[in-house]
Short mmCIF file of C-alpha atoms and ligand atoms in Angstrom, two decimals:
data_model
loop_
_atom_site.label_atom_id
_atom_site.label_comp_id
_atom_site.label_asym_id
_atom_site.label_seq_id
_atom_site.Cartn_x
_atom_site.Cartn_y
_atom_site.Cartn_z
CA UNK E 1 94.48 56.25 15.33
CA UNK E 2 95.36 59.99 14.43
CA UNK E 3 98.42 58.75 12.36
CA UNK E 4 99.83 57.21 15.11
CA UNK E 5 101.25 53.67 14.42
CA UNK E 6 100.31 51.08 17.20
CA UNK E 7 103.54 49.86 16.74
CA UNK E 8 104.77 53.21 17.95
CA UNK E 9 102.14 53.29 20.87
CA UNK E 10 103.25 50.19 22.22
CA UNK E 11 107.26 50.33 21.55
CA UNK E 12 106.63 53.60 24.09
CA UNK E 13 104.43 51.70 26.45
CA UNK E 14 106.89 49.04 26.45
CA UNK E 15 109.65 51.53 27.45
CA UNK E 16 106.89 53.02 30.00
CA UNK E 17 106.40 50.07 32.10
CA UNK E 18 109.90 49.47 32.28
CA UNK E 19 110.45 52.74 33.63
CA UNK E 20 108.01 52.11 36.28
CA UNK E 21 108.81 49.22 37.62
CA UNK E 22 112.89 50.05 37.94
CA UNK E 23 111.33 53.24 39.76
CA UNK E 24 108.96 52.10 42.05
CA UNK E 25 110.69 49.24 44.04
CA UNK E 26 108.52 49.99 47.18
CA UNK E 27 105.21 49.70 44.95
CA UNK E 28 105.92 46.87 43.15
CA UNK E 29 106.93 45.25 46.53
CA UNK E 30 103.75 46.63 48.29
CA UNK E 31 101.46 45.29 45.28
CA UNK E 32 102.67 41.92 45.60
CA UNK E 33 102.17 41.84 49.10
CA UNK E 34 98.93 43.20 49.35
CA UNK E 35 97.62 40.31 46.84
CA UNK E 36 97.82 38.04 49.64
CA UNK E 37 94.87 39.32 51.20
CA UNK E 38 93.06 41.54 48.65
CA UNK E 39 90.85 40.47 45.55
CA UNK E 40 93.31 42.06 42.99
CA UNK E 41 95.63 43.27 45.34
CA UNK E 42 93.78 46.49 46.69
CA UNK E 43 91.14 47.30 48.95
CA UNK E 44 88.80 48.10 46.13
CA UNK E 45 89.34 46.46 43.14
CA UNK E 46 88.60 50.01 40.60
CA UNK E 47 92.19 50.79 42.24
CA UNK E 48 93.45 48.76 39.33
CA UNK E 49 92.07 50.69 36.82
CA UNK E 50 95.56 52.34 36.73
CA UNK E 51 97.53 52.00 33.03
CA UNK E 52 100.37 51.52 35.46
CA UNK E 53 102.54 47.76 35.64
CA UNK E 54 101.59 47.89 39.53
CA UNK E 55 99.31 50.13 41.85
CA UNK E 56 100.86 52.85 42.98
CA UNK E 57 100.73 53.00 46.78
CA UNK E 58 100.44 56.57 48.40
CA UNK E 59 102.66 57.21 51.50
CA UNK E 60 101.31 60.71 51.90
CA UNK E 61 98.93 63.43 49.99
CA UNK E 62 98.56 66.75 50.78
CA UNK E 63 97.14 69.39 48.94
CA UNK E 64 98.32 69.02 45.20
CA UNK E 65 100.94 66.84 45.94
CA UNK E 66 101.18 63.20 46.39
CA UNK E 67 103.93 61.12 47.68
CA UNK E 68 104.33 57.24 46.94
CA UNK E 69 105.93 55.14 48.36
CA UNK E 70 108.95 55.08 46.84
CA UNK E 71 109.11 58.58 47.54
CA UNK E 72 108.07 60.09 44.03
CA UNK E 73 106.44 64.02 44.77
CA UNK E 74 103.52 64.07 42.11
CA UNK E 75 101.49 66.74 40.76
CA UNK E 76 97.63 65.77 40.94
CA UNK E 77 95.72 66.38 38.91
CA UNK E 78 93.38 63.13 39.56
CA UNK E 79 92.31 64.30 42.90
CA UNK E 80 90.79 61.12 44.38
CA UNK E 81 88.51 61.26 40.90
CA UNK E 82 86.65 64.86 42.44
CA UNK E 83 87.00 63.62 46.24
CA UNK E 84 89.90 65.75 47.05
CA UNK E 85 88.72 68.53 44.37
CA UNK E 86 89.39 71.14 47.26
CA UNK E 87 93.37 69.45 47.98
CA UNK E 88 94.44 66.59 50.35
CA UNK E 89 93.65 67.37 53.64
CA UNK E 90 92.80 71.20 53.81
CA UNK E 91 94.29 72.44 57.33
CA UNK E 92 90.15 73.97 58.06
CA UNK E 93 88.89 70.51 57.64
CA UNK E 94 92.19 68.22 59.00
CA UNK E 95 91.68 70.28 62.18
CA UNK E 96 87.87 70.16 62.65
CA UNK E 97 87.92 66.71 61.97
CA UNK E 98 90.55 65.82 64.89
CA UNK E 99 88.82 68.37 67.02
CA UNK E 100 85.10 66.68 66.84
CA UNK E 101 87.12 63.07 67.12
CA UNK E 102 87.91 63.94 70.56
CA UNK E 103 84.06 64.79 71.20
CA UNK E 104 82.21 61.59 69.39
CA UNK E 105 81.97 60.50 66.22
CA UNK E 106 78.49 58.95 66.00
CA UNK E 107 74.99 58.95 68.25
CA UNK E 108 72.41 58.61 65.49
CA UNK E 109 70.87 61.87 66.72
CA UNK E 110 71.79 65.33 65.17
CA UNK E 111 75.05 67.43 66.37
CA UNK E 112 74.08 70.80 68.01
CA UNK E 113 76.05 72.43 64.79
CA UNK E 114 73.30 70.14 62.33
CA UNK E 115 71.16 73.57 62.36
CA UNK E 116 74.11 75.75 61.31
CA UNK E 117 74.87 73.49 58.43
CA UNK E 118 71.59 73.39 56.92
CA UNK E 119 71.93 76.99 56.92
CA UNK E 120 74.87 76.72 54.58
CA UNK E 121 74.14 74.31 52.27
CA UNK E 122 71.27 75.72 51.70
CA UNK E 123 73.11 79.51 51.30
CA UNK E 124 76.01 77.42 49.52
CA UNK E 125 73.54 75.57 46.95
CA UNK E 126 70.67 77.50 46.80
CA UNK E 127 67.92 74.79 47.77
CA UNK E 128 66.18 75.07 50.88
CA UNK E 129 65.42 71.63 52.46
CA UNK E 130 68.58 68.34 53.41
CA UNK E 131 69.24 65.03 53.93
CA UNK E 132 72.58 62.97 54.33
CA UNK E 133 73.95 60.28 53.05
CA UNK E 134 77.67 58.78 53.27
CA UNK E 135 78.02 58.29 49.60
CA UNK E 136 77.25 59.52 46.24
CA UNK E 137 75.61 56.34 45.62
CA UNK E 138 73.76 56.31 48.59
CA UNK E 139 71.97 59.86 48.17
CA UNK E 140 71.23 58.65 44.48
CA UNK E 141 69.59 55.67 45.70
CA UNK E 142 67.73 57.55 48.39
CA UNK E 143 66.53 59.84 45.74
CA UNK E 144 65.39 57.90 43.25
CA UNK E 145 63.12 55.95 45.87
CA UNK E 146 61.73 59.62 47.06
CA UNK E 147 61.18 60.50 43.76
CA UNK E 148 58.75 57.48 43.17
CA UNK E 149 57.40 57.40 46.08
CA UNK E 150 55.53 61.25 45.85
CA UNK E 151 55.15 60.87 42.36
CA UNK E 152 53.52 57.26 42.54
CA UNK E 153 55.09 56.82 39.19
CA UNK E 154 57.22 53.82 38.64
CA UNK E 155 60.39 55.07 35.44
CA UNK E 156 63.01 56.72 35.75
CA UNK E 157 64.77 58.25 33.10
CA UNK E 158 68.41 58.90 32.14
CA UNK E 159 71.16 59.33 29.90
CA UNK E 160 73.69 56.86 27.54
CA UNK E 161 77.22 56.89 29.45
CA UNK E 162 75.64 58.18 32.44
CA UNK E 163 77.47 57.32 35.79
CA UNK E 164 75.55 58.15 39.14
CA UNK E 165 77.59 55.78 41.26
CA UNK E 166 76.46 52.09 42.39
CA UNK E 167 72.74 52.40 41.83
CA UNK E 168 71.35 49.71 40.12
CA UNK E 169 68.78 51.50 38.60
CA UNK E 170 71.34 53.47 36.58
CA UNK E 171 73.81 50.56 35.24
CA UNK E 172 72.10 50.34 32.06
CA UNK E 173 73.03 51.32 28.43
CA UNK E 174 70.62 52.58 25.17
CA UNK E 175 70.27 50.20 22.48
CA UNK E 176 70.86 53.05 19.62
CA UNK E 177 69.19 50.83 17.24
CA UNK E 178 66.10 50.33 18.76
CA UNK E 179 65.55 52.88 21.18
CA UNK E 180 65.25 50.53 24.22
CA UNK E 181 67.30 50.18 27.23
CA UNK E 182 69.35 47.32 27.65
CA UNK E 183 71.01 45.74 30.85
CA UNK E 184 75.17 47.13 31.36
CA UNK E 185 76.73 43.82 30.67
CA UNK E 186 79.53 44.69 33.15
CA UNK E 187 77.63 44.97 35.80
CA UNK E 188 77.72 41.65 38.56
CA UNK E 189 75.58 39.50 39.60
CA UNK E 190 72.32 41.77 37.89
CA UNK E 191 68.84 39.93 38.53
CA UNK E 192 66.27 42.51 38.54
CA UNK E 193 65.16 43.59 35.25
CA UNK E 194 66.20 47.57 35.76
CA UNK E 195 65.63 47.64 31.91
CA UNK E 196 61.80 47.47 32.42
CA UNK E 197 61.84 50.66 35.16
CA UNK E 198 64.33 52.93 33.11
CA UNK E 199 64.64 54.67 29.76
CA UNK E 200 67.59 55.50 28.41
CA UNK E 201 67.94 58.45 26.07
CA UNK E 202 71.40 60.48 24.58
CA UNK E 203 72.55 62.86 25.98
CA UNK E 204 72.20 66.53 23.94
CA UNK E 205 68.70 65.34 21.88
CA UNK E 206 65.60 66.58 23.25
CA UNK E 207 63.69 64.94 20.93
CA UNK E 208 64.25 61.84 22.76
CA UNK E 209 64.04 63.38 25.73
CA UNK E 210 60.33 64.71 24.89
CA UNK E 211 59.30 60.82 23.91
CA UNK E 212 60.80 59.56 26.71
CA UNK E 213 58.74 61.96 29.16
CA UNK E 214 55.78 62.04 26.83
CA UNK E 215 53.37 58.83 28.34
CA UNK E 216 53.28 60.84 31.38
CA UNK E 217 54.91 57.58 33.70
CA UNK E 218 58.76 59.44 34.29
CA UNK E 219 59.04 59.86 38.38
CA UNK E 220 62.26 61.88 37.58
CA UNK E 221 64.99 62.74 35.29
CA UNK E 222 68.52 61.79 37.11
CA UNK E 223 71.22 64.17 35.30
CA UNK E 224 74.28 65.37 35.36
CA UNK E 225 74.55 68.87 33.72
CA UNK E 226 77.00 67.72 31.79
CA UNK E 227 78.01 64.12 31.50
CA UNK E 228 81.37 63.28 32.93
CA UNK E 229 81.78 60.07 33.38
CA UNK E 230 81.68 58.82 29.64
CA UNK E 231 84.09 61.74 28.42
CA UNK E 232 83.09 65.44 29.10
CA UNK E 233 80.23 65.89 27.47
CA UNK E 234 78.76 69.66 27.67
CA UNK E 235 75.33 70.51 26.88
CA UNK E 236 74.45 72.01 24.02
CA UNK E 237 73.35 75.37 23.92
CA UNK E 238 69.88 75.69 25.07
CA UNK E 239 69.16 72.48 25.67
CA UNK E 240 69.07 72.22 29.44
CA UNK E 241 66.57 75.25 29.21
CA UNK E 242 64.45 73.18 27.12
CA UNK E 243 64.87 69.77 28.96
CA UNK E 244 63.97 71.67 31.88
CA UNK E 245 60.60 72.68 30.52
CA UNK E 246 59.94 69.52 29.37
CA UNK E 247 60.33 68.01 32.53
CA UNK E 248 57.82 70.80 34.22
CA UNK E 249 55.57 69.99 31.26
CA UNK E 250 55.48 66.66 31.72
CA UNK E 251 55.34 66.74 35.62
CA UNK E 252 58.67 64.57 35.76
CA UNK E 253 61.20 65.43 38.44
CA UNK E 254 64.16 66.86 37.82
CA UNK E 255 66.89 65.43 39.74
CA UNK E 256 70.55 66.99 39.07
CA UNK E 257 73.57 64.92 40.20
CA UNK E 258 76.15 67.63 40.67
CA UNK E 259 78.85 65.34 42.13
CA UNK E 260 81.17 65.89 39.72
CA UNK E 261 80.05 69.41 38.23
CA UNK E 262 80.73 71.04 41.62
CA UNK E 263 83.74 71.53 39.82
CA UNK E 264 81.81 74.23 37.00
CA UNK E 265 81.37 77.14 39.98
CA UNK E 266 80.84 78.14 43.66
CA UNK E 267 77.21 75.91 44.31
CA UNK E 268 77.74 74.04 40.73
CA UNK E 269 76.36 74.41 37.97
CA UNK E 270 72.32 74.21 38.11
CA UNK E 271 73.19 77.55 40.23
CA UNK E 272 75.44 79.20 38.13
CA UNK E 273 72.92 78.03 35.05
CA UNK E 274 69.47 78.21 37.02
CA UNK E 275 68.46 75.02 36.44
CA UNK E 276 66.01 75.08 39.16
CA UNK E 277 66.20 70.90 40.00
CA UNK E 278 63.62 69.99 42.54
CA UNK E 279 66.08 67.47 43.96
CA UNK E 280 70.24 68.10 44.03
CA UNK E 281 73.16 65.63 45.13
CA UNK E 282 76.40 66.25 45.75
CA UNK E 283 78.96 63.89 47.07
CA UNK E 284 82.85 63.20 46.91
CA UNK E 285 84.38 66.92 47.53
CA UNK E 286 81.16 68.03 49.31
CA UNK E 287 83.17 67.45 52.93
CA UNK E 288 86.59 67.69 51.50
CA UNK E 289 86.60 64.13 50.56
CA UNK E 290 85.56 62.39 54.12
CA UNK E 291 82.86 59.74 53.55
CA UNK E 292 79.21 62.14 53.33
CA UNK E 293 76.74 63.12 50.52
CA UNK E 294 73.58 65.35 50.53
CA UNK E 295 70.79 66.10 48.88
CA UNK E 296 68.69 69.06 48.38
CA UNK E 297 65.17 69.77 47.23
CA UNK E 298 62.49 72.74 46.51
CA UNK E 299 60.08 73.49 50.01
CA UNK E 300 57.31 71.57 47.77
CA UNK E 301 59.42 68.44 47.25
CA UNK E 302 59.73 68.51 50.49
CA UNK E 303 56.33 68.87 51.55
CA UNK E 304 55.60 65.61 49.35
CA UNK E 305 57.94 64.14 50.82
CA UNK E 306 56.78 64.65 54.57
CA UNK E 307 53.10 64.15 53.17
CA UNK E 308 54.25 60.42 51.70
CA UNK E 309 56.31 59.33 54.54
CA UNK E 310 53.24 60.21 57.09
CA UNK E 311 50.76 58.25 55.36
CA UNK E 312 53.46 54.89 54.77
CA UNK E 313 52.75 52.69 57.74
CA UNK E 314 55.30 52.68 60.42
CA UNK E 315 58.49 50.29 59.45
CA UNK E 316 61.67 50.62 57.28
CA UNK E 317 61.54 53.46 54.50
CA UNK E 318 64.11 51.62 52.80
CA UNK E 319 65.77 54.95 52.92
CA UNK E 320 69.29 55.86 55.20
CA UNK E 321 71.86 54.06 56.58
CA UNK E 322 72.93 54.40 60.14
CA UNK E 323 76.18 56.58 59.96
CA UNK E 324 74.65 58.90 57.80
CA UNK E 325 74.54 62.58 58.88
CA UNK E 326 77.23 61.33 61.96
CA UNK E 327 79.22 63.78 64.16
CA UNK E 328 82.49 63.27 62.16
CA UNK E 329 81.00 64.61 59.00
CA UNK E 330 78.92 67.19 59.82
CA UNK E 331 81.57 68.46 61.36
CA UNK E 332 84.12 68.03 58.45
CA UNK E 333 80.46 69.35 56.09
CA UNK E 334 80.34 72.69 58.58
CA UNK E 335 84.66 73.40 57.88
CA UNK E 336 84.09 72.24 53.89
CA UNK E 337 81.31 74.70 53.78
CA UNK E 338 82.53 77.57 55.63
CA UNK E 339 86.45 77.25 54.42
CA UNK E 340 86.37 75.10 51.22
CA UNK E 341 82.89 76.30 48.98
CA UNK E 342 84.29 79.60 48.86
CA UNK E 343 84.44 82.53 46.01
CA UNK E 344 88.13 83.05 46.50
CA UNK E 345 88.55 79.00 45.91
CA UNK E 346 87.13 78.87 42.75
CA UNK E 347 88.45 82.05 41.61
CA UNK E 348 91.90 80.25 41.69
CA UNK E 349 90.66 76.94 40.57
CA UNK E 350 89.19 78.39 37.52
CA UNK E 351 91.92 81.45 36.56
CA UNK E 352 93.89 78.19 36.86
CA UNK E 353 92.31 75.89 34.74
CA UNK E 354 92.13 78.44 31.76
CA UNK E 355 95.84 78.67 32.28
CA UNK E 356 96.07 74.59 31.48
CA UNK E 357 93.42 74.30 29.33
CA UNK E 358 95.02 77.64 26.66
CA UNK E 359 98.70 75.47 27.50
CA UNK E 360 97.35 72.36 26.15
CA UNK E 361 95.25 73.90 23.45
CA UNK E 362 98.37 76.39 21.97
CA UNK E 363 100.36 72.75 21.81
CA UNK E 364 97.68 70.39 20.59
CA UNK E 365 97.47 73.37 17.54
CA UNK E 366 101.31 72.80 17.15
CA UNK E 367 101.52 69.76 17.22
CA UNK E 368 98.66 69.69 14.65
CA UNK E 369 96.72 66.82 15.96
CA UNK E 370 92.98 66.67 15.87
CA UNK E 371 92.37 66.59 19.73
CA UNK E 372 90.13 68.54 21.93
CA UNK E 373 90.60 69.76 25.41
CA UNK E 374 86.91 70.39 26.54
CA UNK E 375 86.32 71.99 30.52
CA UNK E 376 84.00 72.71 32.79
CA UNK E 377 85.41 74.98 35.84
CA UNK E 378 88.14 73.36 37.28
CA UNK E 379 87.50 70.35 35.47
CA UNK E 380 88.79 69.49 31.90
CA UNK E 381 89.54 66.14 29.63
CA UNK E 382 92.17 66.57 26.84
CA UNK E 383 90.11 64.69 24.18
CA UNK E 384 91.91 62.51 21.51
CA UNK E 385 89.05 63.05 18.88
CA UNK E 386 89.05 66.82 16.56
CA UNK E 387 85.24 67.98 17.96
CA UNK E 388 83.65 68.20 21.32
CA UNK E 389 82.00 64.97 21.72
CA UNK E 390 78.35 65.59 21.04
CA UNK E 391 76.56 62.31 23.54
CA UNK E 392 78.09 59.04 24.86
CA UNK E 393 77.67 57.52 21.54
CA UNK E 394 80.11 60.22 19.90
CA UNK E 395 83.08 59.56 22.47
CA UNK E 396 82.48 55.61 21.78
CA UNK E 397 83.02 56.06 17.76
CA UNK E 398 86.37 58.33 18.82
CA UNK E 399 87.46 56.07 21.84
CA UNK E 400 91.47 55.50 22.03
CA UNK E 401 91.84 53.59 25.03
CA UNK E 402 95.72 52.84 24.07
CA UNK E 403 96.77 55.98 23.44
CA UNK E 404 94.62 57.63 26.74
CA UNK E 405 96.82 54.50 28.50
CA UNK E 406 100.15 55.34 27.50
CA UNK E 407 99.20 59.37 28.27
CA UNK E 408 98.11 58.30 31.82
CA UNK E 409 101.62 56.51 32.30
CA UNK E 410 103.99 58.65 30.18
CA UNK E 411 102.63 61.86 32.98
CA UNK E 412 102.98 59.34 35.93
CA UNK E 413 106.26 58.16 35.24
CA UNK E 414 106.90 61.99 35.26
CA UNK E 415 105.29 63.05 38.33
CA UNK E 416 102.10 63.46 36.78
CA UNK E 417 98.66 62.25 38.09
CA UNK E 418 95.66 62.27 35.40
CA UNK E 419 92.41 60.26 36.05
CA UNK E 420 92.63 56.94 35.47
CA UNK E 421 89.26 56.87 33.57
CA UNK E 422 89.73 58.92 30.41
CA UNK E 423 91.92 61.86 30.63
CA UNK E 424 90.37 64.58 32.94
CA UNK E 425 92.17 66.99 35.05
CA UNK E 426 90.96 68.48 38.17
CA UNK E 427 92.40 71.57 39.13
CA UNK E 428 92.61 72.41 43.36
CA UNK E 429 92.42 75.75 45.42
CA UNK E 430 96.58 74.12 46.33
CA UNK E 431 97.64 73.79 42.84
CA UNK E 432 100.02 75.98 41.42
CA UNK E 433 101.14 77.67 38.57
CA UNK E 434 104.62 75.71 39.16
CA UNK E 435 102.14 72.32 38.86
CA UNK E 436 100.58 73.23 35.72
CA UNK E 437 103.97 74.53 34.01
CA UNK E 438 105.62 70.47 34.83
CA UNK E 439 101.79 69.16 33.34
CA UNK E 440 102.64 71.18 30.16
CA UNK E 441 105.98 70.22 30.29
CA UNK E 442 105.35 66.28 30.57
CA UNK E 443 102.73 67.37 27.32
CA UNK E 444 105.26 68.37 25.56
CA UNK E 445 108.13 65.54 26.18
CA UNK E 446 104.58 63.45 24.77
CA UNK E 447 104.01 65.02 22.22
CA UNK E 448 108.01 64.77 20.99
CA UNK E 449 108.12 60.91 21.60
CA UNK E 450 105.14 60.37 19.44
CA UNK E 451 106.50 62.53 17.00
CA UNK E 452 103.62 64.36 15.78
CA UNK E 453 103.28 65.04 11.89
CA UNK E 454 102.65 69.01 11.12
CA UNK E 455 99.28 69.57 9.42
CA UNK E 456 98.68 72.54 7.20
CA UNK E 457 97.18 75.64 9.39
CA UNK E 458 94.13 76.18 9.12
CA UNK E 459 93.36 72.53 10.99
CA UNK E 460 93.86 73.43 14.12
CA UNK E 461 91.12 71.20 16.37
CA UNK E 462 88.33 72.33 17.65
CA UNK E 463 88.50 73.22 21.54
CA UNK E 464 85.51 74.41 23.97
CA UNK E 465 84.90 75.58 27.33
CA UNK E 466 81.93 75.54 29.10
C1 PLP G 1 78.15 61.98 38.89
C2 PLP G 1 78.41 60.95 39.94
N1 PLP G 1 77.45 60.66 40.81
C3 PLP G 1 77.64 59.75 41.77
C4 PLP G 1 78.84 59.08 41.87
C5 PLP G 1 79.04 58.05 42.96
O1 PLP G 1 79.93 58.51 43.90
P1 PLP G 1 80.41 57.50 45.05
O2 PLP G 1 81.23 56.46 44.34
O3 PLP G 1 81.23 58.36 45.95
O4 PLP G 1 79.20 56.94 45.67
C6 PLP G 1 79.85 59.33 40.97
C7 PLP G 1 81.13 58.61 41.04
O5 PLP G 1 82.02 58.76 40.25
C8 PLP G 1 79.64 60.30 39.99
O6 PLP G 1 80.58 60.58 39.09
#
């Protein structure tokens, strides 16, 4: 574990949870109320995935800054996990959305502003044709079907440690021994064999990638850019050129989940990197964090599309969901667009996250332990392994779930919110310099109580940005 002693680990945890529960009366209270009435004691059970004694229960957030309910001011640096990537409630968006309230909130027929924001997404992402969904998920799921459907082919193809939300399809992991694709043994109450209708290949090897595409049957290729849900994982040099060709080669979609890598640059990063998908989704942050997803594709996915659907007989498309594309959110989509997806936005978010990302490299190089701090935009994950993991099976062989624990709860019992699932940072158009400087701060009281050991120079870990 890096040198450090799990007796040491826990003897701090220990200390940690004490130091939660004496300060978070009004949590603790809240938690054991709320387990009257909720599996777990929260609306969703994920919201115990917290390395905290007790779920914290938020009284208020509002741009960088959360309040619990005992009070406590944190910086946040979790950011609903991406949802509230542009702050809590934006003023543009709180206002738009209690405007259009007052005018209805759902008809199941378009808004008179749906026109206007087609028109931006499309200038905002660079893809011409829409659809909505009210989830991530959702506008996965949707996809994937579409995909099939004007392709007529039947696999779909991903990556090990990828994470496109709650689609079936997707919950499955890569047998590194034998190449094959194996069910996610987490996943509840499974009973269609998804591991006959996907492949699963790493992440970062194109060789793989080429076999997997090769017998011609791949409908798509569901990505993110870079993975971010198993650890940040960035791509290798070159490599989403060549993936890209394969897929064109091999006349296999190329779907890019940018959900998360929104985060990389204004329009995310198949933009920035001209990935040219034929399909896009974005979710989460794409209305400031109110319920909505889209996705994009290319004038001649969509004219498949339109071609398929007209010659399906009339009936359920198995497609949509009937508060998709509502009043509420295109409304909150049309202020997100015009006032959140903006140059000046991720001008700060980035200058920003450099700022963080140099703080906690300088002091990991102090310190002398071999850790990483890997980022993409206004995302970043301080890494507790000496290289920038490689593919989901790299993070896996370097995985220190105690020691990411007692990080998440040493910052939180400090007024510090990281991600609950490994340690990423999200950096917002509201935080501040004064936010960071309290992160780096809180790093360095961490790094004192585990007491780092000095290693010769020269061993400095390796750090990356993408
Ligand atoms: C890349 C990616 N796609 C899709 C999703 C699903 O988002 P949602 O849970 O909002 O449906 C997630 C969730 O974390 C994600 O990280």
């Amino acid at each position: 574990m890096n040198d450090l002693a799990p007796d040491t680990l826990r003897a701090i945890q220990h200390t940690e949870r004490e130091r939660f529960i004496n300060s978070h009366p009004q949590s603790m209270a809240l938690a054991h109320a709320a387990q009257q009435h909720y599996l777990f004691g929260v609306p969703l059970h994920w919201m115990r995935d917290w390395p905290s004694p007790a779920t914290l229960f938020v009284a208020q957030a509002q741009g960088a800054t959360l309040t619990c309910a005992d009070g406590v001011r944190y910086a946040d640096f979790c950011l609903g996990d991406t949802g509230a990537m542009f702050g809590h409630s934006p003023v543009p968006l709180a206002r738009a959305i209690s405007e259009q309230a007052a005018r209805g909130l759902t008809c199941m027929l378009p808004a008179t502003n749906a026109a206007a924001v087609g028109a931006l997404l499309a200038n905002t992402f660079g893809l011409p044709m829409w659809q909505m969904a009210l989830s991530a998920s959702d506008a996965n799921r949707f996809v994937l079907r579409w995909a099939r459907a004007i392709t007529g082919r039947t696999q779909l193809l991903v990556f090990d440690g990828c994470y496109h939300g709650a689609v079936d399809d997707t919950l499955v992991d890569l047998d590194m021994a034998s190449g094959n694709t194996l069910p996610r043994p987490s996943v509840l109450g499974q009973v269609h064999n998804h591991a006959a209708f996907t492949r699963v290949v790493p992440f970062n090897d194109l060789p793989a990638l080429e076999t997997a595409l090769k017998h011609g049957d791949v409908a798509c290729l569901l990505a993110e850019p870079a993975l971010t849900n198993f650890g940040l994982v960035p791509p290798a040099p070159g490599f989403w050129e060549q993936a890209r060709a394969l897929c064109r080669e091999h006349g296999t979609l190329f779907v890019c989940d940018e959900t998360h890598t929104i985060s990389t640059a204004l329009g995310g990063y198949a933009r920035a990197h001209r990935l040219e998908p034929d399909f896009m989704v974005v979710g989460k942050a794409v209305a400031g964090g109110l319920p909505c997803a889209v996705y994009g594709f290319t004038q001649t996915v969509a004219e498949r599309m339109a071609q398929t659907k007209n010659a399906a007989p009339e009936g359920h498309s198995g497609i949509g969901t009937t508060l998709a594309g509502n009043a509420l959110t295109l409304a909150a989509l049309q202020a997100s667009l015009e006032h959140l997806h903006t140059a000046a936005n991720y001008d700060h978010m980035l200058d920003l996250a450099a700022v963080l990302e140099h703080g906690l490299r300088e002091r990991i190089a102090t310190a002398g332990w071999p850790w990483t701090v890997t980022r993409l935009g206004a995302r970043m994950e301080l890494q507790f392994m000496a290289h920038t993991p490689r593919n989901a099976q790299d993070v896996r062989d370097h995985a220190q779930g105690e020691l990411e624990a007692l990080t998440h709860l040493f910052m939180l019992n400090r007024g510090v919110l990281l991600t609950p699932f490994h340690s990423m940072l999200l950096v917002s158009p509201a935080t501040t310099h004064d936010d960071v400087a309290r992160l780096l701060a809180v790093f360095d009281e961490l790094l004192a109580a585990l007491r780092a050991p000095q290693h010769p120079q020269g061993s400095a870990p390796a750090s990356r940005s993408v």
